[in-house]
Amino acid sequence: MRGYGVYLLTRLGQFVLVVFIGINISFIVTHSTPIDPVEATIAASTMFGAVNPEAIAIMRQSLKELYGLEGGLFEQYLTFWRRVVVLDFGPSLSAFPAPVSALIARALPWTVGLLVVSTVLTWILGNLLGGLAGYYHQSRTLRFAGVVAMAFHPIPYYIVAFMLLIVFGYLWPILPISGGAQINLQRGFNLPFLSSLLIHSILPITSLVLVGLGGWFMGMRSLVSNVVTEDYVTYAELGGVDRRRILASYVMRNSLVPQVTGLAMSLGAIFNGAIITEQVFGYPGIGHLLIQAVHAGDYSLVLGITTISIIAVSAAVFLIDLLYPLLDPRVRVR
Amino acid sequence: MSAAASTAPVLQVEALRAYYKISSFGLDREVRAVDDVTFHVNANEIYGLAGESSCGKTTLIRTIAAAIKPPLRVVGGSVVFNFAGRPVDMQKADDETVAAVRWKHLSYIMQGSMSVLNPVRRVERAFVDFAFRHIGKRKPEFLDIVRAHLQRLDLNPDILAAYPHQLSGGMRQRVAIALATVCRPEFIIADEPTTALDVIVQNSVLAMIRDVQKEIGSSLIFVTHDLAVHANLCHRLGIMYAGRLVEEGPTAEIFKAPKHPYTTHLVASLPRIGNTAPKKGLEGTPPSLAAPPPGCRFHPRCPLAMDICRTQNPPMVEVLPGRRVACFAVTPPGRAA
């Protein structure tokens, strides 16, 4: 168990380091853009007529305070970190005076819910089908499933998404095409809201699963067809070990190790992948919010979303790292 | 057990042919890895199979164990085991019968036993997966039996809690032998179990195999290309060349007076104490099993080759009691008929 403690501390150190470097980069990037948010705001509000210079000076001062742009670069850096630690990114510009953190907190559950469900669903389905297809490679049904999964794989995501919209929203309109849930329902744990949530998520989740399935399927199938030639699988077959036991504990278990890394990666990529999905299906998540923020030039909102995604991506990888030793004992103790 | 059952051979292999049939891009290829092999193994006997690499040893025992997968196919012949008077034809029996036989009556020690244990599970799980269903006891009692068995083989029962990567190569091999013998099977197939080990570990592993065979009285097919190991362990020896059995007999007699020219060369290649003359190698290479030479498969390399050897395949003939040879130089064609 001491070995696991050392492992945990090393990984935790790496996690903190990655977050630190990532946030520093986002500070450098935002501070080296030619767009000065303060001047941009002043320009926008003084567009229609002259305002006296004193008022502008006061405005500039309070905006700088708001955006954390007072003093020299080092002072700004400290202010920035103070804000990151308490996750307060100031007020949003486009939705003034709502604070950035409140906007993110409202959008985050939608994205996380949608993408965790679809990513995990894709992963489980792809690995299960791929594993079975690799093990029972003569089965016609599984070969057909493979062809279907591969057929969707190379199609660009937005085309699949639009195809689904056209088929189920227009030609055979049985599913809602936009939004996260019906808006006139009371949010919370009540049946009408939850069922509306479920119905609204069918199309976005289906689109993500269809496109993502092929990759996992192919990966798992080739991993499994390698593992089945390993001595321990042949030996278990010679030993008359139950076929299902061989498939589950010998073949799948050994093939899953690299797939888990892949799962960590795609869970981490949730924040990027969401943008097109949420845009196409009008889903009120982080990706939607980010696009809005970029269009509106909402400096602090963009910075807030970036920081949150850095932390989230690293946390996902960290969590998967903690699960690794349970899956493969060879990683456990160095 | 009837008297007939106790004297009948435990394994009877009759005219067995197993070919790899490969068909790619419209081209059919046939690799005759095992061609017309007939032999038997008696109760409580260690039968050695010798021959150079790629002569079909592993294919032969895979076929005997009915562990064949395409492209390998059995083209003809039969493999019949006799487990306590109950015959089991491995080619004709259904999957359930074969699965019921595995490990209870027929177990296997594999080539490269280093990696026969599942790397992500503890050794104990291997014993449970392989043997639990045959022993018919509850879990704690079953594990007691396994521990007692390990102790009898001078293994520390604590290794049950270890993962395979925590054990050394020799240790893993010994665990594999313990695993193969825990159900006390009538028949064990050992495919080059000592090949990857250094001679010291090899010696202790061989001693272990011999002891456990003596204790449970099972029959054993022992495959290796290492004649020294055969001399040390086996009661009877079969020599294979290019997919065929060319000579068979009691081990001591084969080493003392080899009949077949190939065996003669094999035995002559062994170092002898006091003999410092340089060893001569045999000219040529073993034939491709995809296109074996006509007639006797050894004739291109044989110093005694005659005309008939190039056209006709010599049959296995019993030249002395318990001694069979397939060579026209030993049994001229007129006499063989």
XYZ file of C-alpha atoms in Angstrom:
671
model
C 0.000 0.000 0.000
C 2.971 2.298 0.567
C 3.809 1.889 -3.110
C 0.361 3.124 -4.024
C 0.780 6.178 -1.755
C 3.994 7.182 -3.501
C 2.318 6.619 -6.875
C -0.638 8.797 -5.824
C 1.607 11.637 -4.620
C 3.688 11.607 -7.820
C 0.562 11.738 -9.958
C -0.921 14.510 -7.802
C 2.286 16.506 -8.246
C 2.062 16.062 -11.998
C -1.570 17.167 -11.967
C -0.762 20.381 -10.072
C 2.176 21.094 -12.372
C 0.123 20.633 -15.542
C -2.657 22.895 -14.264
C -0.122 25.529 -13.238
C 1.611 25.541 -16.633
C -1.689 25.532 -18.529
C -3.107 28.468 -16.633
C 0.138 30.390 -17.073
C -0.085 29.846 -20.815
C -3.654 31.124 -20.905
C -2.474 34.221 -18.972
C 0.340 34.812 -21.465
C -1.945 34.311 -24.462
C -4.666 36.633 -23.231
C -2.134 39.288 -22.260
C -0.320 39.230 -25.570
C -3.381 39.678 -27.774
C -3.519 43.031 -29.535
C -7.121 43.516 -28.360
C -7.298 45.590 -25.209
C -10.630 44.723 -23.614
C -10.701 47.988 -21.636
C -10.171 50.159 -24.680
C -12.596 47.988 -26.657
C -15.282 48.520 -24.025
C -14.637 52.268 -23.870
C -14.682 52.513 -27.643
C -17.980 50.640 -27.706
C -19.632 52.846 -25.108
C -18.343 56.145 -26.521
C -19.234 55.287 -30.094
C -22.321 57.478 -30.117
C -21.122 60.898 -29.152
C -18.423 62.563 -27.136
C -18.068 61.876 -23.433
C -15.927 64.090 -21.294
C -12.345 62.868 -20.791
C -12.643 62.766 -16.998
C -15.546 60.353 -17.187
C -13.540 58.235 -19.585
C -10.607 58.169 -17.178
C -12.839 57.052 -14.304
C -14.438 54.443 -16.565
C -11.016 53.157 -17.628
C -9.920 52.913 -14.004
C -12.963 50.942 -12.885
C -12.837 48.664 -15.941
C -9.167 47.906 -15.288
C -10.062 47.006 -11.733
C -12.900 44.810 -12.974
C -10.715 42.962 -15.453
C -7.709 42.730 -13.135
C -5.519 44.832 -15.398
C -4.155 47.288 -12.845
C -0.477 47.941 -12.269
C 2.501 46.251 -13.912
C 2.568 42.810 -15.507
C 3.667 41.079 -12.302
C 0.894 42.707 -10.284
C -1.610 41.652 -12.930
C -0.232 38.137 -12.742
C -0.782 38.016 -8.975
C -4.294 39.389 -9.326
C -5.000 36.818 -11.998
C -3.915 33.948 -9.741
C -5.927 35.312 -6.830
C -8.978 35.181 -9.063
C -8.230 31.707 -10.407
C -7.877 30.270 -6.915
C -11.340 31.453 -5.874
C -12.692 30.771 -9.396
C -13.955 34.353 -9.706
C -13.354 35.733 -13.172
C -15.238 38.976 -12.673
C -18.416 40.024 -14.437
C -19.191 38.950 -17.955
C -19.088 41.680 -20.518
C -21.791 40.401 -22.810
C -24.183 39.479 -20.005
C -23.210 42.321 -17.658
C -23.415 42.246 -14.647
C -23.795 38.463 -14.326
C -20.507 37.023 -13.017
C -18.585 34.679 -15.333
C -18.574 31.937 -12.734
C -22.376 31.939 -12.575
C -22.650 31.683 -16.375
C -20.204 28.780 -16.436
C -21.912 27.065 -13.523
C -25.217 27.278 -15.388
C -23.804 25.846 -18.637
C -21.419 23.243 -17.224
C -23.930 20.595 -16.062
C -25.467 20.451 -19.558
C -22.146 19.830 -21.250
C -20.814 17.431 -18.671
C -24.057 15.456 -18.598
C -24.300 15.213 -22.365
C -20.684 14.355 -23.019
C -19.977 12.058 -20.111
C -23.014 9.991 -21.031
C -22.199 9.888 -24.739
C -18.452 9.316 -24.264
C -18.922 6.526 -21.751
C -21.712 4.990 -23.838
C -19.554 5.091 -26.968
C -16.615 3.641 -25.085
C -18.580 0.764 -23.566
C -20.408 -0.071 -26.810
C -17.308 0.238 -28.984
C -15.150 -1.887 -26.698
C -17.804 -4.508 -26.143
C -18.584 -4.888 -29.847
C -14.940 -4.620 -30.865
C -13.897 -7.152 -28.238
C -16.585 -9.615 -29.278
C -15.770 -9.056 -32.954
C -12.096 -9.731 -32.300
C -12.784 -12.871 -30.288
C -15.567 -14.382 -32.383
C -14.086 -13.218 -35.671
C -16.146 -15.663 -37.715
C -19.499 -14.300 -36.563
C -21.456 -12.699 -39.420
C -23.533 -10.463 -37.151
C -20.434 -8.956 -35.583
C -18.780 -8.474 -38.947
C -21.871 -6.588 -40.092
C -21.795 -4.460 -36.918
C -18.162 -3.711 -37.741
C -19.023 -2.560 -41.248
C -21.739 -0.239 -39.916
C -19.473 1.226 -37.236
C -16.683 1.804 -39.757
C -19.061 3.334 -42.289
C -19.948 6.170 -39.914
C -16.415 6.661 -38.682
C -14.928 8.679 -41.571
C -17.989 10.921 -42.096
C -17.357 14.415 -40.697
C -19.242 14.875 -37.466
C -21.338 17.843 -38.562
C -22.683 15.923 -41.562
C -23.892 13.069 -39.371
C -25.424 15.619 -37.010
C -27.272 17.389 -39.822
C -28.391 14.075 -41.305
C -29.953 13.161 -37.972
C -31.584 16.579 -37.753
C -33.074 16.224 -41.225
C -34.277 12.654 -40.695
C -35.718 12.958 -37.202
C -36.590 16.637 -37.177
C -37.991 17.158 -40.641
C -38.697 13.976 -42.651
C -40.019 12.045 -39.679
C -40.383 14.684 -36.989
C -40.568 12.692 -33.792
C -37.720 14.242 -31.811
C -37.009 17.819 -30.717
C -34.203 19.371 -32.721
C -33.013 22.103 -30.416
C -32.482 22.972 -26.764
C -31.633 21.015 -23.637
C -35.182 20.571 -22.327
C -38.601 22.175 -22.729
C -38.231 25.657 -21.255
C -41.589 26.018 -19.509
C -40.921 23.094 -17.152
C -39.718 23.433 -13.600
C -36.064 22.392 -13.371
C -35.236 19.677 -10.885
C -35.972 16.055 -10.146
C -39.475 15.779 -11.516
C -40.693 13.385 -14.134
C -41.809 15.823 -16.871
C -38.486 17.672 -16.770
C -36.362 14.527 -16.713
C -38.235 12.909 -19.593
C -37.992 16.106 -21.617
C -34.260 16.181 -20.838
C -33.942 12.608 -22.035
C -35.856 13.187 -25.278
C -33.826 16.300 -26.062
C -30.574 14.440 -25.514
C -31.372 11.547 -27.868
C -30.235 13.229 -31.077
C -27.011 14.827 -29.786
C -26.004 11.618 -27.998
C -26.827 9.452 -31.011
C -24.750 11.658 -33.281
C -21.755 11.503 -30.926
C -22.053 7.745 -30.442
C -22.383 7.038 -34.171
C -19.282 8.979 -35.053
C -17.193 7.863 -32.090
C -18.053 4.158 -32.162
C -15.870 3.163 -35.127
C -12.623 4.296 -33.505
C -13.127 2.330 -30.303
C -14.437 -0.628 -32.279
C -11.403 -0.809 -34.551
C -8.958 -0.226 -31.708
C -10.453 -2.879 -29.472
C -10.822 -5.403 -32.278
C -7.163 -5.214 -33.206
C -6.077 -5.258 -29.545
C -8.173 -8.358 -28.947
C -6.944 -10.141 -32.037
C -3.439 -9.609 -30.694
C -4.270 -10.768 -27.190
C -6.034 -13.972 -28.348
C -2.733 -15.230 -29.740
C -1.007 -14.735 -26.375
C 0.115 -17.903 -24.626
C -2.119 -17.392 -21.622
C -5.233 -17.364 -23.815
C -4.192 -20.493 -25.747
C -3.358 -22.156 -22.459
C -6.727 -21.293 -20.928
C -8.416 -22.755 -24.002
C -6.365 -25.923 -23.639
C -7.387 -25.987 -20.000
C -11.040 -26.017 -20.964
C -11.652 -22.772 -19.057
C -15.172 -21.457 -19.674
C -15.301 -19.423 -22.912
C -17.061 -16.484 -21.266
C -14.472 -16.449 -18.500
C -11.665 -16.442 -21.096
C -13.321 -13.600 -22.976
C -13.937 -11.481 -19.880
C -10.969 -12.103 -17.588
C -8.263 -13.065 -20.040
C -8.917 -11.362 -23.373
C -10.927 -8.232 -22.534
C -9.169 -7.468 -19.277
C -5.744 -7.454 -20.943
C -6.942 -5.489 -23.966
C -8.672 -2.806 -21.921
C -5.549 -1.288 -20.409
C -4.649 0.950 -23.381
C -8.323 1.678 -24.030
C -8.658 3.212 -20.581
C -5.974 5.744 -21.459
C -8.005 6.577 -24.535
C -11.097 7.057 -22.399
C -9.203 9.513 -20.200
C -8.127 11.441 -23.251
C -11.610 11.706 -24.687
C -13.155 12.602 -21.343
C -10.584 15.354 -21.193
C -11.468 16.504 -24.688
C -15.110 16.993 -23.677
C -14.709 20.763 -23.703
C -13.497 20.971 -27.267
C -15.776 18.318 -28.730
C -18.853 19.950 -27.347
C -18.660 23.073 -29.492
C -20.059 21.692 -32.761
C -22.602 19.431 -31.085
C -23.982 22.205 -28.947
C -24.021 24.594 -31.864
C -25.875 22.198 -34.172
C -28.419 21.026 -31.614
C -28.727 24.370 -29.802
C -27.669 22.712 -26.563
C -27.178 25.233 -23.728
C -23.726 24.025 -22.656
C -20.179 25.322 -22.338
C -19.407 25.078 -26.049
C -22.423 27.195 -26.903
C -21.396 29.709 -24.243
C -17.815 29.824 -25.530
C -18.930 30.580 -29.088
C -21.205 33.339 -27.791
C -18.361 34.744 -25.702
C -15.965 34.758 -28.641
C -18.521 36.448 -30.906
C -19.261 39.086 -28.278
C -15.568 39.603 -27.493
C -16.271 38.633 -23.910
C -12.695 38.550 -22.633
C -13.289 37.368 -19.084
C -15.801 34.692 -20.063
C -13.358 33.152 -22.545
C -10.603 33.184 -19.934
C -12.936 31.610 -17.389
C -13.978 28.799 -19.715
C -10.359 28.140 -20.720
C -9.227 27.893 -17.104
C -12.090 25.593 -16.141
C -11.339 23.294 -19.055
C -7.635 23.140 -18.196
C -8.505 22.064 -14.677
C -11.141 19.609 -15.874
C -8.948 17.936 -18.484
C -6.081 17.447 -16.041
C -8.452 16.194 -13.360
C -9.877 13.589 -15.737
C -6.418 12.313 -16.630
C -5.450 12.316 -12.950
C -8.503 10.273 -11.965
C -7.867 7.706 -14.686
C -4.242 7.466 -13.555
C -5.509 6.568 -10.102
C -7.665 3.785 -11.549
C -4.853 2.334 -13.659
C -3.142 0.219 -10.991
C -6.433 -1.491 -10.206
C -6.605 -2.651 -13.817
C -3.008 -3.638 -14.428
C -1.027 -4.870 -11.429
C 2.240 -4.327 -13.301
C 1.807 -0.542 -12.984
C 1.261 -0.804 -9.266
C 4.681 -0.758 -7.663
C 7.833 0.514 -9.256
C -11.124 -51.234 -14.144
C -11.053 -54.252 -16.411
C -7.841 -56.055 -17.289
C -8.168 -55.046 -20.926
C -8.387 -51.390 -19.991
C -5.248 -51.473 -17.896
C -3.133 -53.003 -20.639
C -4.588 -50.979 -23.513
C -2.547 -47.917 -24.469
C -3.748 -44.630 -23.001
C -3.302 -42.886 -26.319
C -3.580 -44.411 -29.765
C -2.724 -42.179 -32.741
C -3.613 -43.806 -36.069
C -2.421 -42.561 -39.503
C -2.881 -38.947 -38.397
C -2.631 -36.229 -41.051
C -2.896 -32.557 -40.134
C -2.266 -29.930 -42.809
C -2.226 -26.154 -42.752
C -4.427 -25.063 -45.632
C -3.703 -21.514 -46.632
C -5.571 -19.820 -49.398
C -4.686 -16.254 -50.189
C -5.243 -14.240 -53.365
C -6.632 -17.314 -55.111
C -3.479 -19.312 -54.399
C -3.919 -22.477 -52.370
C -1.041 -23.752 -50.330
C -0.929 -26.843 -48.239
C 1.644 -27.353 -45.526
C 1.818 -30.988 -44.513
C 3.015 -30.512 -40.972
C 1.901 -33.929 -39.767
C 1.719 -36.683 -42.350
C 0.682 -40.257 -41.639
C 1.827 -40.515 -38.024
C 0.976 -43.655 -36.056
C 2.060 -44.365 -32.499
C 0.717 -45.154 -29.056
C 1.559 -44.215 -25.488
C 1.148 -46.764 -22.694
C -0.054 -46.154 -19.175
C 2.534 -44.722 -16.795
C 4.991 -44.095 -19.611
C 7.021 -41.076 -20.679
C 7.070 -40.917 -24.469
C 9.606 -38.548 -25.992
C 9.131 -36.836 -29.330
C 12.344 -35.538 -30.868
C 13.123 -33.681 -34.054
C 14.486 -30.399 -35.256
C 12.543 -27.157 -35.317
C 9.628 -27.029 -37.764
C 9.409 -30.802 -38.149
C 5.819 -30.789 -36.938
C 6.249 -31.752 -33.268
C 4.107 -28.952 -31.918
C 1.482 -29.400 -34.638
C 1.287 -33.092 -33.803
C 0.628 -32.557 -30.118
C -1.749 -29.667 -30.790
C -3.724 -32.046 -32.947
C -3.606 -34.721 -30.272
C -4.927 -32.213 -27.756
C -7.651 -31.180 -30.253
C -6.465 -27.619 -29.917
C -6.414 -26.842 -33.596
C -7.590 -23.688 -35.241
C -7.828 -22.834 -38.922
C -5.761 -22.884 -41.075
C -4.650 -26.129 -39.394
C -7.000 -28.981 -40.305
C -7.082 -32.683 -39.616
C -7.191 -34.375 -42.989
C -7.231 -37.971 -41.879
C -6.553 -40.465 -39.129
C -7.695 -40.595 -35.539
C -6.608 -39.736 -32.007
C -8.218 -41.914 -29.359
C -7.566 -41.593 -25.645
C -8.490 -44.293 -23.201
C -9.254 -42.715 -19.852
C -9.919 -45.456 -17.296
C -11.487 -47.737 -19.884
C -13.585 -44.968 -21.452
C -12.433 -44.205 -24.998
C -12.525 -40.594 -26.153
C -11.992 -39.851 -29.827
C -10.715 -36.285 -29.776
C -11.716 -35.549 -33.376
C -15.240 -36.909 -33.126
C -16.146 -35.946 -29.554
C -18.391 -32.909 -29.075
C -17.176 -29.729 -27.391
C -18.677 -30.580 -23.989
C -16.965 -33.964 -23.854
C -13.624 -32.445 -24.793
C -14.083 -29.626 -22.269
C -14.928 -32.169 -19.562
C -11.788 -34.150 -20.388
C -9.482 -31.127 -20.327
C -7.419 -30.769 -17.176
C -9.242 -33.609 -15.406
C -7.808 -36.296 -17.677
C -5.606 -34.435 -20.126
C -3.440 -31.487 -19.203
C -0.807 -29.543 -20.958
C 2.530 -27.927 -20.108
C 3.238 -25.436 -22.806
C 6.168 -24.223 -24.822
C 7.162 -20.853 -23.377
C 5.418 -21.471 -20.085
C 6.836 -18.103 -19.016
C 3.765 -16.379 -20.363
C 1.051 -18.954 -19.811
C -0.284 -17.186 -16.732
C -2.642 -14.256 -17.163
C -0.543 -11.174 -16.264
C -3.390 -9.221 -14.686
C -4.640 -11.891 -12.292
C -3.152 -13.596 -9.259
C -1.789 -17.140 -9.548
C -4.621 -18.380 -7.336
C -7.154 -17.337 -9.988
C -5.410 -19.575 -12.531
C -5.877 -22.591 -10.271
C -9.527 -21.661 -9.738
C -10.176 -21.142 -13.453
C -8.504 -24.363 -14.548
C -9.134 -26.859 -11.789
C -12.002 -25.740 -9.544
C -14.753 -27.240 -11.696
C -13.085 -30.670 -11.688
C -12.309 -31.067 -8.014
C -15.882 -30.617 -6.814
C -15.164 -29.175 -3.394
C -16.082 -25.854 -1.837
C -13.658 -22.942 -2.287
C -11.726 -23.142 1.025
C -11.282 -26.915 0.752
C -10.261 -26.555 -2.875
C -7.600 -24.021 -1.926
C -6.373 -26.365 0.807
C -5.913 -29.073 -1.817
C -4.018 -26.634 -4.045
C -1.779 -25.567 -1.142
C -1.046 -29.173 -0.199
C -0.214 -29.929 -3.838
C 2.176 -26.965 -4.050
C 3.850 -28.025 -0.836
C 4.317 -31.546 -2.156
C 6.127 -30.014 -5.140
C 8.336 -27.937 -2.797
C 6.641 -24.705 -3.768
C 5.708 -22.095 -1.198
C 1.884 -21.803 -1.080
C 2.296 -18.035 -0.648
C 2.914 -17.742 -4.392
C -0.846 -18.111 -4.847
C -1.173 -14.467 -3.842
C 1.485 -13.307 -6.312
C 1.070 -11.950 -9.795
C 2.970 -13.785 -12.553
C 5.352 -10.883 -13.158
C 6.522 -11.152 -9.561
C 7.841 -14.698 -10.135
C 11.048 -15.727 -11.857
C 11.025 -17.729 -15.098
C 11.891 -21.034 -13.433
C 9.298 -20.371 -10.757
C 6.600 -19.698 -13.343
C 7.511 -22.939 -15.072
C 7.169 -24.836 -11.817
C 3.832 -23.146 -11.127
C 2.701 -24.233 -14.603
C 3.679 -27.829 -13.804
C 1.839 -27.652 -10.495
C -1.170 -26.263 -12.350
C -1.015 -29.074 -14.910
C -0.858 -31.782 -12.269
C -3.239 -30.496 -9.604
C -6.131 -32.603 -10.966
C -3.884 -35.679 -11.202
C -4.637 -36.244 -14.900
C -4.022 -39.578 -16.669
C -2.264 -37.845 -19.525
C 0.051 -34.842 -19.673
C 1.405 -33.246 -22.829
C 4.630 -31.344 -22.249
C 5.717 -29.169 -25.167
C 9.329 -28.024 -24.732
C 8.801 -27.114 -21.070
C 12.502 -26.636 -20.398
C 13.630 -24.907 -23.575
C 13.832 -21.358 -22.233
C 15.532 -22.302 -18.968
C 19.197 -22.507 -18.077
C 20.569 -26.000 -17.396
C 20.440 -25.775 -13.606
C 16.794 -24.745 -13.504
C 16.179 -27.213 -16.334
C 17.528 -30.006 -14.187
C 15.276 -29.207 -11.241
C 12.246 -28.790 -13.502
C 12.945 -32.191 -15.099
C 13.312 -33.750 -11.662
C 10.002 -32.212 -10.699
C 8.264 -33.574 -13.800
C 9.723 -37.033 -13.213
C 8.693 -37.045 -9.540
C 5.169 -35.863 -10.154
C 4.734 -38.339 -13.032
C 5.871 -41.167 -10.772
C 3.588 -40.017 -7.974
C 0.359 -39.701 -9.924
C 1.241 -42.410 -12.445
C 0.170 -40.466 -15.483
C 1.392 -40.915 -19.039
C 3.401 -38.138 -20.574
C 4.327 -37.006 -24.045
C 7.487 -34.987 -23.754
C 8.493 -32.894 -26.742
C 11.881 -31.283 -27.149
C 14.642 -30.992 -29.693
C 17.158 -31.520 -26.896
C 18.237 -35.191 -27.092
C 20.094 -34.970 -23.790
C 16.808 -34.231 -22.047
C 15.173 -37.180 -23.788
C 17.991 -39.511 -22.759
C 17.528 -38.341 -19.212
C 13.755 -38.631 -18.940
C 11.921 -40.708 -21.533
C 11.093 -44.411 -21.569
C 10.412 -44.535 -25.290
C 11.417 -42.161 -28.020
C 9.931 -41.221 -31.383
C 12.069 -39.356 -33.916
C 10.276 -37.012 -36.302
C 11.574 -35.671 -39.578
C 9.645 -33.302 -41.863
C 6.218 -34.171 -40.513
C 6.741 -37.928 -40.343
C 7.753 -40.349 -37.645
C 10.946 -42.030 -38.895
C 12.028 -44.151 -35.948
C 10.631 -45.312 -32.639
C 11.885 -47.475 -29.817
C 13.045 -47.647 -26.200
C 15.269 -44.635 -25.471
C 18.356 -46.598 -24.450
C 18.231 -48.761 -27.581
C 17.865 -45.798 -29.894
C 20.902 -44.142 -28.382
C 22.861 -47.370 -28.401
C 21.987 -48.552 -31.919
C 20.153 -46.021 -34.065
C 18.733 -47.535 -37.268
C 17.468 -44.671 -39.399
C 20.247 -42.597 -41.060
C 18.718 -39.385 -39.657
C 18.702 -40.779 -36.122
C 22.236 -42.018 -36.631
C 23.342 -38.496 -37.450
C 21.392 -37.040 -34.521
C 22.964 -39.429 -32.044
C 26.438 -38.965 -33.580
C 26.083 -35.206 -33.077
C 25.942 -35.610 -29.305
C 29.198 -34.819 -27.497
C 30.882 -37.725 -25.737
C 33.390 -37.441 -22.948
C 36.903 -38.117 -24.251
C 35.947 -37.738 -27.911
C 37.618 -34.579 -29.225
C 37.039 -35.185 -32.949
C 35.163 -32.321 -34.603
C 31.449 -33.042 -35.234
C 30.291 -33.194 -38.812
C 27.026 -31.473 -39.669
C 24.460 -32.992 -41.993
C 24.486 -31.457 -45.490
C 21.441 -29.489 -46.608
C 18.407 -28.162 -44.784
C 15.108 -29.750 -43.784
C 12.622 -29.661 -46.679
C 9.784 -27.203 -46.991
C 6.625 -28.867 -45.741
C 4.639 -26.958 -48.351
C 6.466 -28.831 -51.140
C 8.085 -31.908 -49.608
C 10.321 -34.005 -51.840
C 8.678 -37.110 -53.357
C 9.373 -40.489 -51.808
C 11.245 -40.492 -48.530
C 11.408 -36.920 -47.252
C 14.940 -37.438 -46.009
C 16.433 -38.698 -49.300
C 17.993 -35.372 -50.510
C 20.206 -35.357 -47.419
C 20.590 -39.087 -46.931
C 24.003 -40.658 -47.521
C 22.354 -44.052 -48.118
C 19.727 -42.840 -50.603
C 18.762 -45.318 -53.294
C 16.583 -44.970 -56.398
C 13.490 -46.265 -54.668
C 13.834 -43.593 -51.943
C 13.239 -40.891 -54.564
C 9.876 -42.275 -55.649
C 8.382 -44.292 -52.798
C 7.723 -43.419 -49.210
C 9.176 -46.058 -46.850
C 6.552 -47.516 -44.469
C 7.075 -47.813 -40.705
C 8.157 -51.409 -40.148
C 8.671 -53.216 -36.858
C 12.240 -54.464 -37.170
C 12.635 -55.714 -33.609
C 9.998 -56.016 -30.855
C 9.055 -52.438 -29.934
C 11.382 -51.005 -32.526
C 9.950 -49.389 -35.690
C 11.885 -47.723 -38.521
C 10.817 -46.155 -41.809
C 13.789 -46.640 -44.132
C 14.411 -48.746 -47.245
C 18.059 -49.112 -46.282
C 16.989 -50.909 -43.076
C 14.095 -52.878 -44.528
C 14.611 -53.422 -48.276
C 11.341 -53.050 -50.201
C 11.058 -56.738 -51.005
C 11.124 -57.790 -47.358
C 8.797 -55.046 -46.130
C 5.864 -56.440 -48.088
